[in-house]
Amino acid sequence: MVEINVTYKGDLRCEAVHGPSGSKINTDAPTDNMGKGELFSPTDLVATALGTCILTTMAIVAKRHGIDFGAARLHVSKEMVTQPIRRIGKLPVDIYLPFELTAEQKQRLENAAHSCPVHHSLHPEVESPIRFHWNQP
């Protein structure tokens, strides 16, 4: 179990403290929802969690199988919807892997991306397609 303590700091901002490490993240409401948009919003953190979880899960598999994963990168976009309620509607993910791999290695990494715990924790109505761009910087 990991504990995270969150304190409201005023002006639609919060501070979250990671219990085990003491690391802090500050959030701000987005500009389209009364905030200044100067920091990650809570829904931005969901997109961030998805992207970092996918790359971390892939890196674990890569390390286990001796695949150099150092130049991998990922882009995730967050698209909000307002109907029937305000929520995340779509989190499309593009993964760029600028190195040569065998078909078996590619399949291992694709399987890893799709097994990310955050990806599996999203509500089924949140579209989260993952696209792979092999041999692209």
CSV table of C-alpha atoms in Angstrom, one decimal, residues 46-47 49-58 69 72-77 79 89-97 106-122 126-134:
chain,number,residue,atom,x,y,z
A,46,VAL,CA,-4.1,10.7,-15.3
A,47,ALA,CA,-2.7,11.2,-18.8
A,49,ALA,CA,0.2,8.3,-15.3
A,50,LEU,CA,-0.8,6.4,-18.4
A,51,GLY,CA,2.2,7.5,-20.4
A,52,THR,CA,4.7,6.9,-17.7
A,53,CYS,CA,3.1,3.5,-16.8
A,54,ILE,CA,3.3,2.3,-20.4
A,55,LEU,CA,6.9,3.3,-20.9
A,56,THR,CA,7.9,1.9,-17.5
A,57,THR,CA,6.2,-1.4,-18.1
A,58,MET,CA,7.8,-1.7,-21.5
A,69,PHE,CA,15.3,0.9,-24.5
A,72,ALA,CA,12.1,5.3,-26.4
A,73,ARG,CA,9.6,8.1,-26.0
A,74,LEU,CA,5.9,8.6,-25.8
A,75,HIS,CA,3.3,11.2,-26.5
A,76,VAL,CA,-0.1,11.2,-24.9
A,77,SER,CA,-2.9,13.7,-25.6
A,79,GLU,CA,-9.2,15.1,-24.7
A,89,GLY,CA,-13.0,11.2,-23.1
A,90,LYS,CA,-9.8,10.1,-24.9
A,91,LEU,CA,-6.1,9.4,-24.2
A,92,PRO,CA,-4.5,8.5,-27.5
A,93,VAL,CA,-0.9,7.3,-27.1
A,94,ASP,CA,1.9,7.3,-29.6
A,95,ILE,CA,5.1,5.4,-28.8
A,96,TYR,CA,8.3,6.1,-30.7
A,97,LEU,CA,10.9,3.4,-30.7
A,106,LYS,CA,8.4,-5.9,-31.0
A,107,GLN,CA,5.6,-8.2,-30.0
A,108,ARG,CA,7.0,-8.4,-26.4
A,109,LEU,CA,7.1,-4.6,-26.1
A,110,GLU,CA,3.6,-4.2,-27.6
A,111,ASN,CA,2.2,-6.7,-25.2
A,112,ALA,CA,3.9,-4.9,-22.3
A,113,ALA,CA,2.4,-1.6,-23.4
A,114,HIS,CA,-1.1,-3.1,-23.4
A,115,SER,CA,-0.5,-4.7,-20.0
A,116,CYS,CA,0.1,-1.4,-18.2
A,117,PRO,CA,-1.9,-1.3,-14.9
A,118,VAL,CA,-3.0,2.3,-15.5
A,119,HIS,CA,-4.3,1.3,-18.9
A,120,HIS,CA,-6.3,-1.5,-17.4
A,121,SER,CA,-7.6,0.8,-14.6
A,122,LEU,CA,-9.2,3.3,-16.9
A,126,VAL,CA,-12.2,6.4,-21.9
A,127,GLU,CA,-10.7,5.6,-25.3
A,128,SER,CA,-7.0,5.0,-25.0
A,129,PRO,CA,-5.6,3.7,-28.4
A,130,ILE,CA,-1.9,2.9,-28.5
A,131,ARG,CA,0.0,3.4,-31.7
A,132,PHE,CA,3.6,2.2,-32.2
A,133,HIS,CA,6.0,4.0,-34.5
A,134,TRP,CA,8.9,1.7,-35.1
